[in-house]
Coordinates of N, CA and C in Angstrom, one line a residue:
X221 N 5.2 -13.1 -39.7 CA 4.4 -12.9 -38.6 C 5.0 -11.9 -37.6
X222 N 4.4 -11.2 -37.2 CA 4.7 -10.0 -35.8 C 4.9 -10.8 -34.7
X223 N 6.3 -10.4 -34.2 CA 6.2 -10.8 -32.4 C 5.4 -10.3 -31.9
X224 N 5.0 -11.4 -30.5 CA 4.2 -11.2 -29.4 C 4.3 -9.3 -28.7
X225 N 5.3 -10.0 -28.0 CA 6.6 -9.0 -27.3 C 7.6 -8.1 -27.8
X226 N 7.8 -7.2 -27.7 CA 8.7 -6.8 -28.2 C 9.7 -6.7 -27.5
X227 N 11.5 -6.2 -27.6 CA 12.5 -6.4 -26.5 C 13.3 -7.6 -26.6
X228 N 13.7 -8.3 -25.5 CA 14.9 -9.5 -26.1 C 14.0 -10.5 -26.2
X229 N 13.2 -10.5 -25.8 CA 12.4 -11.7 -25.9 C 11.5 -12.2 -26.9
X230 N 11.7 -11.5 -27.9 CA 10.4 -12.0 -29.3 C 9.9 -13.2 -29.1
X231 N 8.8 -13.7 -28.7 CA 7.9 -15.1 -29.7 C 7.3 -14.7 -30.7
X232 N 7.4 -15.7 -31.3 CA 6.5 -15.3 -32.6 C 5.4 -16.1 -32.3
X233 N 4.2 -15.1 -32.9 CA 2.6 -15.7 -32.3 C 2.4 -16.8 -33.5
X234 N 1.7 -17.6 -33.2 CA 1.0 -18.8 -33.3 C -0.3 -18.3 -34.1
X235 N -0.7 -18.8 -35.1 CA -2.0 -18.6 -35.9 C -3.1 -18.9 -34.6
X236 N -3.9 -18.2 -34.4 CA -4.8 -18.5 -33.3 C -4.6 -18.2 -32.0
X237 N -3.5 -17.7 -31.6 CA -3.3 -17.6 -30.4 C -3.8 -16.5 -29.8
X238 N -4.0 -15.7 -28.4 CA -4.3 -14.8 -27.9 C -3.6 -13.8 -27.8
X239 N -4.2 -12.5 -27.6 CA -3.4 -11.2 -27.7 C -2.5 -10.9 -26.4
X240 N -1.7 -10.9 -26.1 CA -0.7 -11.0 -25.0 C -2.0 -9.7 -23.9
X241 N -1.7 -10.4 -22.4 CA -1.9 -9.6 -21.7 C -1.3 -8.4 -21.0
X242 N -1.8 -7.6 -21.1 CA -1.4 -5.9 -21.0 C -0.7 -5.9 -19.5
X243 N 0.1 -4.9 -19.2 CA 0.7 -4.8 -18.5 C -0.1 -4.1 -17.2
X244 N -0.3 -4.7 -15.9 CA -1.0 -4.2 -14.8 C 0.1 -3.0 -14.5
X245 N -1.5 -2.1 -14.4 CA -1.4 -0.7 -13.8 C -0.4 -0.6 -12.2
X246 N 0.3 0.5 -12.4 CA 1.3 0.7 -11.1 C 0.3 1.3 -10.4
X247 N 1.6 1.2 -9.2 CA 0.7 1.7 -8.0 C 2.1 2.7 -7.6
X248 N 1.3 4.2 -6.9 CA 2.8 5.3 -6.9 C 3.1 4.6 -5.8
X249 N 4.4 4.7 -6.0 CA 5.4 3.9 -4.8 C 5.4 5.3 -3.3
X250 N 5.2 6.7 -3.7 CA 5.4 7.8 -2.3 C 4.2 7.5 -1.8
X251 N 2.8 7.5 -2.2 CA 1.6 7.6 -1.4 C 1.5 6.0 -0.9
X252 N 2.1 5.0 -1.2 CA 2.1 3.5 -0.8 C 2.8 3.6 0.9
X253 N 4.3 3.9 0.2 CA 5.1 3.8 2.0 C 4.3 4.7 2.9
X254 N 3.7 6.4 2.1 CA 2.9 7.0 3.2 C 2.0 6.4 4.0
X255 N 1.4 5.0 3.1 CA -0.1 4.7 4.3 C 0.6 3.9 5.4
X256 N 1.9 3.1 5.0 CA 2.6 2.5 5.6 C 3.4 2.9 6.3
X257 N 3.7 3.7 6.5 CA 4.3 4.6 7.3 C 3.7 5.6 8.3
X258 N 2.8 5.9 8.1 CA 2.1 7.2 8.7 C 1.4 6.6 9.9
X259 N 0.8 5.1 10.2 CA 0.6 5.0 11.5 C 1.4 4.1 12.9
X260 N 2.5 3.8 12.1 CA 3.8 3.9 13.0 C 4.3 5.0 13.9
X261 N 4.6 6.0 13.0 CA 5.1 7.5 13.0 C 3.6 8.2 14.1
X262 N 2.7 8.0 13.6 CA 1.8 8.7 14.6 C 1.3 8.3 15.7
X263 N 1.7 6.8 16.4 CA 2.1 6.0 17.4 C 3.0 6.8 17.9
X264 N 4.4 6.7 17.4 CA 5.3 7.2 18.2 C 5.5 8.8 18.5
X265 N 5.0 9.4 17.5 CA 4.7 10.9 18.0 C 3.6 11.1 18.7
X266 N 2.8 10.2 19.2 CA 1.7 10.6 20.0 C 2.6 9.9 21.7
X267 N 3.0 8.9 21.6 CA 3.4 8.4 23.2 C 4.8 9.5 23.1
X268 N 5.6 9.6 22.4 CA 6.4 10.9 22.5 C 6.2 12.0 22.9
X269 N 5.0 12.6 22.3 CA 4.3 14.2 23.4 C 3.5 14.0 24.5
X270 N 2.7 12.6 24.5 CA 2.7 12.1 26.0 C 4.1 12.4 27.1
X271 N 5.1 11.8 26.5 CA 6.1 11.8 27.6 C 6.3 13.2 28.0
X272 N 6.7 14.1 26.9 CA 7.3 15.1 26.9 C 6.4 16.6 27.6
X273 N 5.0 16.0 27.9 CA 4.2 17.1 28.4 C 4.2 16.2 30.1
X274 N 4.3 15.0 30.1 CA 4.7 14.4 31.6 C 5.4 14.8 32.3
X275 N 6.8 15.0 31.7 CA 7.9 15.6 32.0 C 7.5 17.1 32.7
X276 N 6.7 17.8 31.5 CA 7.0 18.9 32.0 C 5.6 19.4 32.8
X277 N 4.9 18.2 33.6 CA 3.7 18.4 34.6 C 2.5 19.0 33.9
X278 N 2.3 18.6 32.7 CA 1.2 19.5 31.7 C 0.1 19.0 32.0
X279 N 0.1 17.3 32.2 CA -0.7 16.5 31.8 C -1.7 16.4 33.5
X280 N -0.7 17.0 34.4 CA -1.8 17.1 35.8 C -3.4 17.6 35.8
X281 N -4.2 17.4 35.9 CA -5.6 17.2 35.7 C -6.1 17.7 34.0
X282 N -4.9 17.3 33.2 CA -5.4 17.1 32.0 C -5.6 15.8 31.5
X283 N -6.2 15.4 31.9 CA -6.8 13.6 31.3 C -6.8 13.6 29.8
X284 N -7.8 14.8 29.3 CA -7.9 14.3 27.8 C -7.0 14.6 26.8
X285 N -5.7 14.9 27.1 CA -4.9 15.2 26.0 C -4.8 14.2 25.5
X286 N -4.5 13.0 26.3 CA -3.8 11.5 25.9 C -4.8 10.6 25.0
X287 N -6.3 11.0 25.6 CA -7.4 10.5 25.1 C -7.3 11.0 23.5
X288 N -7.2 12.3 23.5 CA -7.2 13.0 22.2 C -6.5 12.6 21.5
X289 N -5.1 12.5 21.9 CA -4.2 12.0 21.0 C -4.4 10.5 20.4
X290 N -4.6 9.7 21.3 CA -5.2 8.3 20.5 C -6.3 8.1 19.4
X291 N -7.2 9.1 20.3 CA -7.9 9.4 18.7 C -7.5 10.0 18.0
X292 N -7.0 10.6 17.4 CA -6.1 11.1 16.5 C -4.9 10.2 16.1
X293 N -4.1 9.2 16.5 CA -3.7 8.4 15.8 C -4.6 7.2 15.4
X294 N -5.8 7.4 15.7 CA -6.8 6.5 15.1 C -7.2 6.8 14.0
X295 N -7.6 8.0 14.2 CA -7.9 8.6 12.6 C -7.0 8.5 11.5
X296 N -5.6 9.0 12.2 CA -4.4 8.9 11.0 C -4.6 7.2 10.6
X297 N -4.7 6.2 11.5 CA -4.3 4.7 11.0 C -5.9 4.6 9.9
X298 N -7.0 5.0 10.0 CA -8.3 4.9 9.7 C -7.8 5.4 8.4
X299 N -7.1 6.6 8.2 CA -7.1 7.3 6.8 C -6.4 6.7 5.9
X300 N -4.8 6.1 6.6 CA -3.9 5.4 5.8 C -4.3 4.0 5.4
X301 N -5.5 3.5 6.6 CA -5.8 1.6 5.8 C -6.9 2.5 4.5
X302 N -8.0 3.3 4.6 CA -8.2 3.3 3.2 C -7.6 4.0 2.1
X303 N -6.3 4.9 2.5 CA -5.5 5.2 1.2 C -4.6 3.7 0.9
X304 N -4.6 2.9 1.6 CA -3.8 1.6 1.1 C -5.0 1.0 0.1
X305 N -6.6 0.9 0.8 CA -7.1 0.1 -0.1 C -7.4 0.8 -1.2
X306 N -7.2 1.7 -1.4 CA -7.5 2.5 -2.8 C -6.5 2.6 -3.1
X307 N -5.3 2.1 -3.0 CA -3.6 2.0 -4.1 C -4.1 0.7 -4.7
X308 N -3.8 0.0 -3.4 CA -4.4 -1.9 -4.2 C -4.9 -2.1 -4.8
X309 N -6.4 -1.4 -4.7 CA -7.4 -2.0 -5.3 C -7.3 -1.4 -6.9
X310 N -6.7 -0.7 -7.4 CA -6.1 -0.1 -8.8 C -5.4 -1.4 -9.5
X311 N -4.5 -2.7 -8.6 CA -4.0 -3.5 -9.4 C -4.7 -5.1 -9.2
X312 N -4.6 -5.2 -7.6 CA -5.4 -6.5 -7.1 C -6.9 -6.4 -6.8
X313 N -7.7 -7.7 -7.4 CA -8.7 -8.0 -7.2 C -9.2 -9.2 -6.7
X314 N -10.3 -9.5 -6.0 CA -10.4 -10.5 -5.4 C -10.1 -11.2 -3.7
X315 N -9.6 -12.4 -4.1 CA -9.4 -12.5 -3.1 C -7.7 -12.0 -2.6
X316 N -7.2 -11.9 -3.3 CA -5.7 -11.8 -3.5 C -5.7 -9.9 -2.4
X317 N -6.6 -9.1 -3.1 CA -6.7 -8.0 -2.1 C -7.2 -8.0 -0.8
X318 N -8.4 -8.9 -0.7 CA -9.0 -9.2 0.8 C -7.1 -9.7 1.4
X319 N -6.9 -10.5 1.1 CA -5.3 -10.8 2.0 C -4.3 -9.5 2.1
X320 N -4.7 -9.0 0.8 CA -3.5 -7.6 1.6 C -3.8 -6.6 2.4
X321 N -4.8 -6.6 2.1 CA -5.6 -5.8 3.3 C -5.9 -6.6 4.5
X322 N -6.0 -7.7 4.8 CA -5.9 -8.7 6.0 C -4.2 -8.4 6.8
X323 N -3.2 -8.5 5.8 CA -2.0 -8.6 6.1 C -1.6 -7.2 6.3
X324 N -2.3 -5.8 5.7 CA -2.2 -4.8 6.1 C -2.0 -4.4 7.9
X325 N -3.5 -4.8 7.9 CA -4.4 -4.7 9.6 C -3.0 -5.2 10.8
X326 N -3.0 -7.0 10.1 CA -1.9 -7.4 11.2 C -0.5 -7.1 11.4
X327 N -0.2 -6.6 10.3 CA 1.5 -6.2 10.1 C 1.0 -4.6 10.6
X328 N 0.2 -3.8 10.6 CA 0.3 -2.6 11.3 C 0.1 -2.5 12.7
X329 N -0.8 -3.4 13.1 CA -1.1 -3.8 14.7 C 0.1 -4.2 15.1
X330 N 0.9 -5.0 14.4 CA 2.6 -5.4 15.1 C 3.7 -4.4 15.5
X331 N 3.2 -3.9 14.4 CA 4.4 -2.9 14.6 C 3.9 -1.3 15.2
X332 N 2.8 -1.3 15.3 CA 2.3 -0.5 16.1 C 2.2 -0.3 18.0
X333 N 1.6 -1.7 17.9 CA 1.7 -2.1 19.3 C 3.5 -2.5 19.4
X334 N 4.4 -2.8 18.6 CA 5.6 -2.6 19.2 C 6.3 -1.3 19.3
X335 N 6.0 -0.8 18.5 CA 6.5 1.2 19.1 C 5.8 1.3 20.2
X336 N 4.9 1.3 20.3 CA 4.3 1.5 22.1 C 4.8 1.2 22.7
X337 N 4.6 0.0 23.3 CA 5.3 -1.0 24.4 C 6.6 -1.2 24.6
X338 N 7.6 -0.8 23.3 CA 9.1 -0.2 23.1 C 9.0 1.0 24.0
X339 N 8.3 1.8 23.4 CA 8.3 3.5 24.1 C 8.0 3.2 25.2
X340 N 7.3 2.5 25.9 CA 6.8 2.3 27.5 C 7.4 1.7 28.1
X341 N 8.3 0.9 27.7 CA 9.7 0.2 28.6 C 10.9 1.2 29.1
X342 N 11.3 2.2 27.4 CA 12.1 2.9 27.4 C 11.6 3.9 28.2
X343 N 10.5 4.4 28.2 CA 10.2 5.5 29.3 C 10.5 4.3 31.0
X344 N 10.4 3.7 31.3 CA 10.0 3.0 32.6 C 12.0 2.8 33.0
X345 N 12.2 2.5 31.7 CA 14.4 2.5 31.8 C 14.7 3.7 32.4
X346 N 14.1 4.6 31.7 CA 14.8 6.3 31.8 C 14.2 6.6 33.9
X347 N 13.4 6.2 33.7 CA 12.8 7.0 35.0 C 13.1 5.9 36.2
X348 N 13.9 4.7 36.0 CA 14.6 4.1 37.1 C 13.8 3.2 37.4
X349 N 12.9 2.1 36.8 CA 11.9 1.3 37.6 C 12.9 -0.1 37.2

């Protein structure tokens, strides 16, 4: 009889038994950390050129840079939750994906909203409040 498996682990199949299941498709590990990464990073580069055009009095009757820039890290976070659901949904199906995509949302909202509020303390340290 043919092993199941091949490698250290041979079983030998069983008259009747099923055809072993195939090995689930990867997911590229560079475009994964990018969705995961990209709307942290564009949090903090956006309240970072906030500060840095404050500093240098840009932003005086310029209202909509800051506006702009949020949207613009909106889009970037908009772009990266559907490049995450289109990595996942290549291996996970079901309900198992609705949760990583749920735990996407909240784990980026945490750490998003904590670069902010980090960056708006540390601006408030720097400037003496």
């Amino acid at each position: 009889m043919p092993p199941i498996m091949e490698g250290p682990y041979q079983i030998p199949s069983a008259p009747g038994a099923p055809p072993p299941m195939p090995e689930p498709p990867r997911m590229p590990r560079g475009r994964l950390w990018a969705s995961l990464l990209a709307p942290p990073f564009a949090t903090g580069a956006s309240l970072g050129l906030v500060v840095l055009l404050d500093q240098a009095h840009a932003l005086s009757g310029n209202d909509w840079i800051p506006w702009l820039l949020m949207v613009v890290t909106g889009a970037v976070m908009l772009v990266s939750l559907i490049q995450f659901i289109l990595l996942v949904s290549r291996r996970y199906i079901g309900g198992s994906i609705a949760l990583l995509i749920l735990g996407y949302l909240v784990g980026q909202a945490v750490v998003c909203f904590a670069v902010f509020f980090g960056g708006c303390l540390l601006l408030m340290a720097g400037s003496g409040f």
